[in-house]
PDB file of C-alpha atoms in Angstrom:
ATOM      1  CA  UNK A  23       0.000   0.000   0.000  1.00 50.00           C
ATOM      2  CA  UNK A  24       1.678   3.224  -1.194  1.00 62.00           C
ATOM      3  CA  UNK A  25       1.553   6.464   1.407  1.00 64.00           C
ATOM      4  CA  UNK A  26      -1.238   8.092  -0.710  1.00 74.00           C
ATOM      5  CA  UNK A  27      -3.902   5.397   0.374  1.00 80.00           C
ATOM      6  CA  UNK A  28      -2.657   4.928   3.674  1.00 85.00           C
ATOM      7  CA  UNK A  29      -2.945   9.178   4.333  1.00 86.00           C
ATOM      8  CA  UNK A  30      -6.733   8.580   1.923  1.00 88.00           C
ATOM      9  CA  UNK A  31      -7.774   5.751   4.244  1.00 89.00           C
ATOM     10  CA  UNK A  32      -6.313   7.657   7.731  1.00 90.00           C
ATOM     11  CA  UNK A  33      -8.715  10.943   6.401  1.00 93.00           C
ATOM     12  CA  UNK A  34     -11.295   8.774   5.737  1.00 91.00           C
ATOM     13  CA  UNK A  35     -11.709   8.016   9.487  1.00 91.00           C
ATOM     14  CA  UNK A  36     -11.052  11.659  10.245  1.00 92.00           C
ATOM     15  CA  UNK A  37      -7.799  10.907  11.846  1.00 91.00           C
ATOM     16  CA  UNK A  38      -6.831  14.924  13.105  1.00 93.00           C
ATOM     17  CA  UNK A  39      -2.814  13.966  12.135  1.00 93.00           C
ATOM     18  CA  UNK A  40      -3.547  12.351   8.441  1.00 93.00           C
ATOM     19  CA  UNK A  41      -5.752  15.843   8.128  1.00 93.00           C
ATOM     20  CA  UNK A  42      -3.369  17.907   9.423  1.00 94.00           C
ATOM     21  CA  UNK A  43      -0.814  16.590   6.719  1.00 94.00           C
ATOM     22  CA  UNK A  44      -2.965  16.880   4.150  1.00 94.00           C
ATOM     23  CA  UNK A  45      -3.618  20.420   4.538  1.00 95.00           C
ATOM     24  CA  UNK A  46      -0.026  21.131   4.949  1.00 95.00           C
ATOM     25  CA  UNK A  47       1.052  19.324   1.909  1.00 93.00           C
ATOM     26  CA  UNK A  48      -2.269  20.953  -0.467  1.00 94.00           C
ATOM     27  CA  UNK A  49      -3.300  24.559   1.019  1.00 95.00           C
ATOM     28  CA  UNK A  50      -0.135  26.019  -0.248  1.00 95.00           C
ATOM     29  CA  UNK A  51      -0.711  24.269  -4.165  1.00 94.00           C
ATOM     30  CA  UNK A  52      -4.288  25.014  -3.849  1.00 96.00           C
ATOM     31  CA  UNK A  53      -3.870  28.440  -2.731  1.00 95.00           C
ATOM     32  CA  UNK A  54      -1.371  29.291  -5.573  1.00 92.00           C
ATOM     33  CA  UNK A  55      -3.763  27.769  -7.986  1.00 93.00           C
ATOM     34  CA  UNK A  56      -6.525  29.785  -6.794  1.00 93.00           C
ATOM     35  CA  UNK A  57      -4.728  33.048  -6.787  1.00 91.00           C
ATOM     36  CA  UNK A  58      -3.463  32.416 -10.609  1.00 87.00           C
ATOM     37  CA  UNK A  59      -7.188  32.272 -11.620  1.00 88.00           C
ATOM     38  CA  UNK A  60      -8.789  35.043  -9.412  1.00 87.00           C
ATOM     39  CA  UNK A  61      -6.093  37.039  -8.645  1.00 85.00           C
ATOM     40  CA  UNK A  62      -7.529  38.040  -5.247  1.00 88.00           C
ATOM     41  CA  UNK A  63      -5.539  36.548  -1.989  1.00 92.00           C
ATOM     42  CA  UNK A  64      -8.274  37.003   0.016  1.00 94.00           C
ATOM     43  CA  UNK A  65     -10.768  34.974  -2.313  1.00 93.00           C
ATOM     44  CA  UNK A  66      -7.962  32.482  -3.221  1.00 93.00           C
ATOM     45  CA  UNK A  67      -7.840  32.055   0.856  1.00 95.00           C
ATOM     46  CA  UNK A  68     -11.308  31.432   0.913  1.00 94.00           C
ATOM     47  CA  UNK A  69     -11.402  29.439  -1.644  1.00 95.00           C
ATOM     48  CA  UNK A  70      -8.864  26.969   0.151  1.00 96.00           C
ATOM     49  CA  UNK A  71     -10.571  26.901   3.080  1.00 95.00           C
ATOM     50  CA  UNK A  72     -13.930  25.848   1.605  1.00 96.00           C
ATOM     51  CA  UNK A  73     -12.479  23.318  -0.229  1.00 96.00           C
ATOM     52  CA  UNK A  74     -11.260  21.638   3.019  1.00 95.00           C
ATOM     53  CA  UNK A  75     -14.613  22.345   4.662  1.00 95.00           C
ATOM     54  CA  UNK A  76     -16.118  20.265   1.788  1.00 95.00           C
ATOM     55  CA  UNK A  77     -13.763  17.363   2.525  1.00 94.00           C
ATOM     56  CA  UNK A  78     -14.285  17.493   5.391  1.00 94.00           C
ATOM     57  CA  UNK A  79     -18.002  17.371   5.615  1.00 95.00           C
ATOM     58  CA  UNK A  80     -17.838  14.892   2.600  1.00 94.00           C
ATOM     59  CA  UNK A  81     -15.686  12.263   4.830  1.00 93.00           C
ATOM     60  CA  UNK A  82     -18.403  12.662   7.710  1.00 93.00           C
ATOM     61  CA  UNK A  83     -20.934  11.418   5.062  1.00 93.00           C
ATOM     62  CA  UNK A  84     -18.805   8.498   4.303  1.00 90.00           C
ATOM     63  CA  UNK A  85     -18.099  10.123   1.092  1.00 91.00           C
ATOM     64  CA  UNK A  86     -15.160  12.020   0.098  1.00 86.00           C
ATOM     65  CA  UNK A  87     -12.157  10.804  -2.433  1.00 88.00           C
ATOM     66  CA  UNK A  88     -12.194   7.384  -3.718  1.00 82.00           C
ATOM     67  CA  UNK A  89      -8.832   6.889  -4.879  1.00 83.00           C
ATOM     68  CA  UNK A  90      -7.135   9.887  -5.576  1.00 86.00           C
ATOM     69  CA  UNK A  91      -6.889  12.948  -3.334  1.00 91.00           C
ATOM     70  CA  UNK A  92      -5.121  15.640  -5.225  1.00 91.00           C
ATOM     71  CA  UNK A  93      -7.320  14.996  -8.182  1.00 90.00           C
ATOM     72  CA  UNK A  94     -10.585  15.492  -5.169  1.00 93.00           C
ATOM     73  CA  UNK A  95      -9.312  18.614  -4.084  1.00 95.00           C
ATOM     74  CA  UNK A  96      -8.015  20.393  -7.027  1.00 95.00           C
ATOM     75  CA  UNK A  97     -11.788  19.712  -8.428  1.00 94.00           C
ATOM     76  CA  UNK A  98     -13.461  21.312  -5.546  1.00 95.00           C
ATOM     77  CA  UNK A  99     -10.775  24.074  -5.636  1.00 95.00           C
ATOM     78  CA  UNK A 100     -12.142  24.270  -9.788  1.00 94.00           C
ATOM     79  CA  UNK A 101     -15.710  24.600  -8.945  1.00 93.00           C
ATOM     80  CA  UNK A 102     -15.169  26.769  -6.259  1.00 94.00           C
ATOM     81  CA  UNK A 103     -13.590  28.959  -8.436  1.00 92.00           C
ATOM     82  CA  UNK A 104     -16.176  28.758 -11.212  1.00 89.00           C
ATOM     83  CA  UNK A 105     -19.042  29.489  -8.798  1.00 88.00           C
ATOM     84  CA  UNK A 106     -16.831  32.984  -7.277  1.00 85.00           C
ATOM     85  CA  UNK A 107     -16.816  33.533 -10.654  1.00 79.00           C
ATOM     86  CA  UNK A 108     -20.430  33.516 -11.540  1.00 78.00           C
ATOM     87  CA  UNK A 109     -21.407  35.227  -8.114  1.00 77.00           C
ATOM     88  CA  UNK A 110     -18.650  38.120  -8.974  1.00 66.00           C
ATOM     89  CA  UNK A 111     -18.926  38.425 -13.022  1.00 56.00           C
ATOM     90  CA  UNK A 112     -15.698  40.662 -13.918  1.00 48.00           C
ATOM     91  CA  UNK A 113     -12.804  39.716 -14.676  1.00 46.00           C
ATOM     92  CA  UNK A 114      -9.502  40.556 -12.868  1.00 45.00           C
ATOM     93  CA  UNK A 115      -6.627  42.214 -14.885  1.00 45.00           C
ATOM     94  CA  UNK A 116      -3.590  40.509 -13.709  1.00 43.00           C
ATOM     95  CA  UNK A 117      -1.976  43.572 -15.632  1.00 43.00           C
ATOM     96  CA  UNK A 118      -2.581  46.209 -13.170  1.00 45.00           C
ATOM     97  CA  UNK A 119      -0.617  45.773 -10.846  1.00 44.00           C
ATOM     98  CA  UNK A 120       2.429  45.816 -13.245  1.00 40.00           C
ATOM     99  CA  UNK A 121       5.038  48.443 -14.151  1.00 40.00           C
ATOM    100  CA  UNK A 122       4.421  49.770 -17.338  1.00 41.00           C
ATOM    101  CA  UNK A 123       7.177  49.353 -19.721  1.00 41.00           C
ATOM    102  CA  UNK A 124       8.838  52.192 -21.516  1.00 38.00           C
ATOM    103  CA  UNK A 125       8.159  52.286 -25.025  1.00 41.00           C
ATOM    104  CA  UNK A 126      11.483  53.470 -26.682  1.00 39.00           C
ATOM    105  CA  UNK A 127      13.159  50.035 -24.434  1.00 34.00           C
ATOM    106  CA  UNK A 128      14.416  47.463 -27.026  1.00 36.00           C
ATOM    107  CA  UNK A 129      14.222  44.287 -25.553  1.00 40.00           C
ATOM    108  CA  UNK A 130      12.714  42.911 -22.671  1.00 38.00           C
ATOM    109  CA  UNK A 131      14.644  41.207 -19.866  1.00 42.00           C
ATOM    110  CA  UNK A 132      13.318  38.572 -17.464  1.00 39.00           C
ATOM    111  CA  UNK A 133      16.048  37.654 -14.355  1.00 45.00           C
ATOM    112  CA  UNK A 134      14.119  37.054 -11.598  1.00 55.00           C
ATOM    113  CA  UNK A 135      11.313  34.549 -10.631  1.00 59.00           C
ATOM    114  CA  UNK A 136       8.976  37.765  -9.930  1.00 60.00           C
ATOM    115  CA  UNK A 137       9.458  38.946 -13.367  1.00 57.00           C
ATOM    116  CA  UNK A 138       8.970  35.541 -14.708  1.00 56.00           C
ATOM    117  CA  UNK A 139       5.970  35.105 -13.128  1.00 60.00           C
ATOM    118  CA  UNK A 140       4.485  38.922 -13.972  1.00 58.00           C
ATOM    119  CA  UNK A 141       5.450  38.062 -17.792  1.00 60.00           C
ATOM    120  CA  UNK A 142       3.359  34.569 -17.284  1.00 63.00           C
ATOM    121  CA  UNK A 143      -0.052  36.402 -15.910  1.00 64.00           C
ATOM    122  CA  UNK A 144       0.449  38.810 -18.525  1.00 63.00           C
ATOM    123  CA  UNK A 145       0.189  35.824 -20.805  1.00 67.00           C
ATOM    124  CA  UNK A 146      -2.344  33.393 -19.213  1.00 70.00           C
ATOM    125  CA  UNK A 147      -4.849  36.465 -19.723  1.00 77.00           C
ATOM    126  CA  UNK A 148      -4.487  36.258 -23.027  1.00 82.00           C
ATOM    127  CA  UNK A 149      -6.522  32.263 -22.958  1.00 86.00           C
ATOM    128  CA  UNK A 150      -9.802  31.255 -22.315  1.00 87.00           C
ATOM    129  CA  UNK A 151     -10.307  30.523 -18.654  1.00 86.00           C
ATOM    130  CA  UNK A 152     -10.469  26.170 -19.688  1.00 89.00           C
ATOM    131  CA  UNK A 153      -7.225  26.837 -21.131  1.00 91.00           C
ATOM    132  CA  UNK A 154      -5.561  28.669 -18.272  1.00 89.00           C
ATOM    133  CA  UNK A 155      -6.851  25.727 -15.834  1.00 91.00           C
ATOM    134  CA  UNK A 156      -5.703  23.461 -18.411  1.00 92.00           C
ATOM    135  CA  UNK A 157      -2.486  24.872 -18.948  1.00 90.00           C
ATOM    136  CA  UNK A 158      -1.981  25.587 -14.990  1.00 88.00           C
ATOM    137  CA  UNK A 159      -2.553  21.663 -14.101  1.00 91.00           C
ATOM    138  CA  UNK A 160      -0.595  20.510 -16.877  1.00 91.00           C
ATOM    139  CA  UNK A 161       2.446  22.272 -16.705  1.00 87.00           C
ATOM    140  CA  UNK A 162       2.130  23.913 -13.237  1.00 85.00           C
ATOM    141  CA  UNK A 163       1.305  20.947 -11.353  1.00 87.00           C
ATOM    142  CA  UNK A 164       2.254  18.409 -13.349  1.00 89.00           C
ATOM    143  CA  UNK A 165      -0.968  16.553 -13.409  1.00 91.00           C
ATOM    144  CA  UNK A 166      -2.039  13.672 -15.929  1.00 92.00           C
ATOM    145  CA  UNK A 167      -4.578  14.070 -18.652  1.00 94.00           C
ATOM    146  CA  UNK A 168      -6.511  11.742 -16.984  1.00 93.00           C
ATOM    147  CA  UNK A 169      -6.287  13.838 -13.647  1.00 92.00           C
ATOM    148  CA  UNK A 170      -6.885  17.630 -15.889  1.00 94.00           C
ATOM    149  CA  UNK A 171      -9.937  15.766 -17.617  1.00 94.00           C
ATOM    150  CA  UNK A 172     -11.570  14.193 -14.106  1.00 92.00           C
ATOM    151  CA  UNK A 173     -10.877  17.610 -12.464  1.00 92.00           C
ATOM    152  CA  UNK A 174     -12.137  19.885 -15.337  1.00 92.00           C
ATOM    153  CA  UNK A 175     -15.043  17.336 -15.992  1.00 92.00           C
ATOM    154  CA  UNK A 176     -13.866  16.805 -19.311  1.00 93.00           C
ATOM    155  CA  UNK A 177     -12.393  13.734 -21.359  1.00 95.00           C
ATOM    156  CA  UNK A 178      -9.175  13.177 -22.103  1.00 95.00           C
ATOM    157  CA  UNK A 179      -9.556  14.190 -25.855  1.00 96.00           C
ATOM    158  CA  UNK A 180     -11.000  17.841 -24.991  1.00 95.00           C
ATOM    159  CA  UNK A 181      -8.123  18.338 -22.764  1.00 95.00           C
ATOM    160  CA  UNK A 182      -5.202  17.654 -25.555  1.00 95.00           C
ATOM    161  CA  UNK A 183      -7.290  19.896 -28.105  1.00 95.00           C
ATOM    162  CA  UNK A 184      -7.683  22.607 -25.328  1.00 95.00           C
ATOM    163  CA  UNK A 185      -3.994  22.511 -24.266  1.00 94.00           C
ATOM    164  CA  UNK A 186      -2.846  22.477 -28.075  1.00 94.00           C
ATOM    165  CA  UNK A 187      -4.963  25.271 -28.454  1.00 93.00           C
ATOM    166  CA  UNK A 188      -3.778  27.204 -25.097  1.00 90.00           C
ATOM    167  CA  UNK A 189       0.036  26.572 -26.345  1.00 90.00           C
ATOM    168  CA  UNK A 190      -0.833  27.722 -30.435  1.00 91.00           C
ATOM    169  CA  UNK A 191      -2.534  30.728 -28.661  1.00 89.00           C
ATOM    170  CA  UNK A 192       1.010  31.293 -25.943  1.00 86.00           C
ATOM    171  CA  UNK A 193       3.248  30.547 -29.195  1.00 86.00           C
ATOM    172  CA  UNK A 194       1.647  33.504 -31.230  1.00 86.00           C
ATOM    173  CA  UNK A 195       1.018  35.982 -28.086  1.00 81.00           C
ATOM    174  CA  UNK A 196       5.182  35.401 -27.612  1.00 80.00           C
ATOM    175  CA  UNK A 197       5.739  35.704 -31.052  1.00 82.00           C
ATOM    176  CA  UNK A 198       3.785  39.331 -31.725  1.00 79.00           C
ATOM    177  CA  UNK A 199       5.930  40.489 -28.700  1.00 74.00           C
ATOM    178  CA  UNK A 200       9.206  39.590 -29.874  1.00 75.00           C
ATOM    179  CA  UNK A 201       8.225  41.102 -32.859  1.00 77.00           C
ATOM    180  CA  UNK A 202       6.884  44.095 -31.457  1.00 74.00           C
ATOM    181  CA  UNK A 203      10.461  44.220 -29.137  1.00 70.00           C
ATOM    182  CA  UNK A 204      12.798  43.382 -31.620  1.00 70.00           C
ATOM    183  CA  UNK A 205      11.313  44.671 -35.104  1.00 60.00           C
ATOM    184  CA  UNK A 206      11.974  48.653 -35.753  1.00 52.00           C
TER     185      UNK A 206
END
C-alpha cells in the first residue's frame, strides 16, 4: 500500500494527524492555484478553506475521495472557483498591478522569478479561462490528462485539443511580442 492510500484511508476516518498533513502538503498548491485564476488573496484564501470544509463534511458522510486525493481537491478548488466567478462576473486584470514598460526600451529582460511570473499572468490572460486551468494543471502541477480531464469534468480528448490550443494561442502571443520588441 503506497503512502497516498494509507494518508486517503487515515482521512477517511477523520484521523486529526492524516488531516493535518494533508492540509499542509495541499493549502499552499491550492492556494497558488486559486490566486493564478482570481487574482484576489483574500478569495484564493477562501477558496482553500472551503475546499477543506467540503472534505471534510464529505468524509463525515462516508463520502469524500475514492482513490485519488489531489485529483478530489483540485476539483473542488475548480468549482469553487467557477461558482466565485459567476457570483462576482468581472474579470480581474492581472496587468494592473504591473510596471508599465517604456516604449522606446528594445528588448525585454526577465532575471528574476517575480518577473517571470508577472510576464506569465500577462500571458495566461491572453486564454480562455479552460485553457488557463488546463495549462496551470498541466504544466504547473504536473498533473495527468486523466487527472486535468476528471478535475475539469472533461475527457481526455478535450483536454489535448484545449492545451494544443492554449500553447498555439502562448506561441503567437510570444511571437507578436518579440516582434513588437525586436522589429523597428
Amino acid at each position: 500500500m503506497d503512502e497516498d492510500s494509507t494518508l486517503l484511508q487515515a482521512i477517511r476516518k477523520l484521523d486529526q494527524p492524516a488531516l493535518i498533513a494533508v492540509f499542509d502538503q495541499f493549502a499552499p498548491r491550492l492556494f497558488r492555484y486559486a490566486l493564478r485564476m482570481c487574482g484576489d488573496p483574500i478569495v484564493a484564501d477562501d477558496i482553500v478553506g472551503e475546499v477543506f470544509r467540503k472534505l471534510i463534511d464529505s468524509l463525515k458522510k462516508g463520502k469524500g475521495p475514492n482513490n485519488n486525493l489531489r485529483s478530489y481537491l483540485y476539483q473542488t478548488a475548480y468549482h469553487e472557483l467557477v461558482n466565485q466567478a459567476r457570483t462576482v462576473r468581472h474579470h480581474v486584470d492581472l496587468t494592473d498591478d504591473l510596471p508599465a514598460e517604456p516604449e522606446d526600451r528594445p528588448e525585454i529582460k526577465y532575471a528574476g522569478e517575480e518577473e517571470k511570473a508577472d510576464l506569465l499572468s500577462v500571458l495566461l490572460t491572453q486564454l480562455s479561462d479552460n485553457q488557463r486551468h488546463v495549462i496551470y494543471f498541466r504544466f504547473f502541477e504536473e498533473l495527468s490528462l486523466k487527472e486535468t480531464a476528471d478535475i475539469l469534468g472533461l475527457s481526455i480528448t478535450n483536454i489535448k485539443v484545449i492545451q494544443n490550443r492554449a500553447i498555439a494561442k502562448l506561441h503567437q502571443v510570444l511571437q507578436n511580442q518579440i516582434e513588437k520588441n525586436y522589429v523597428q
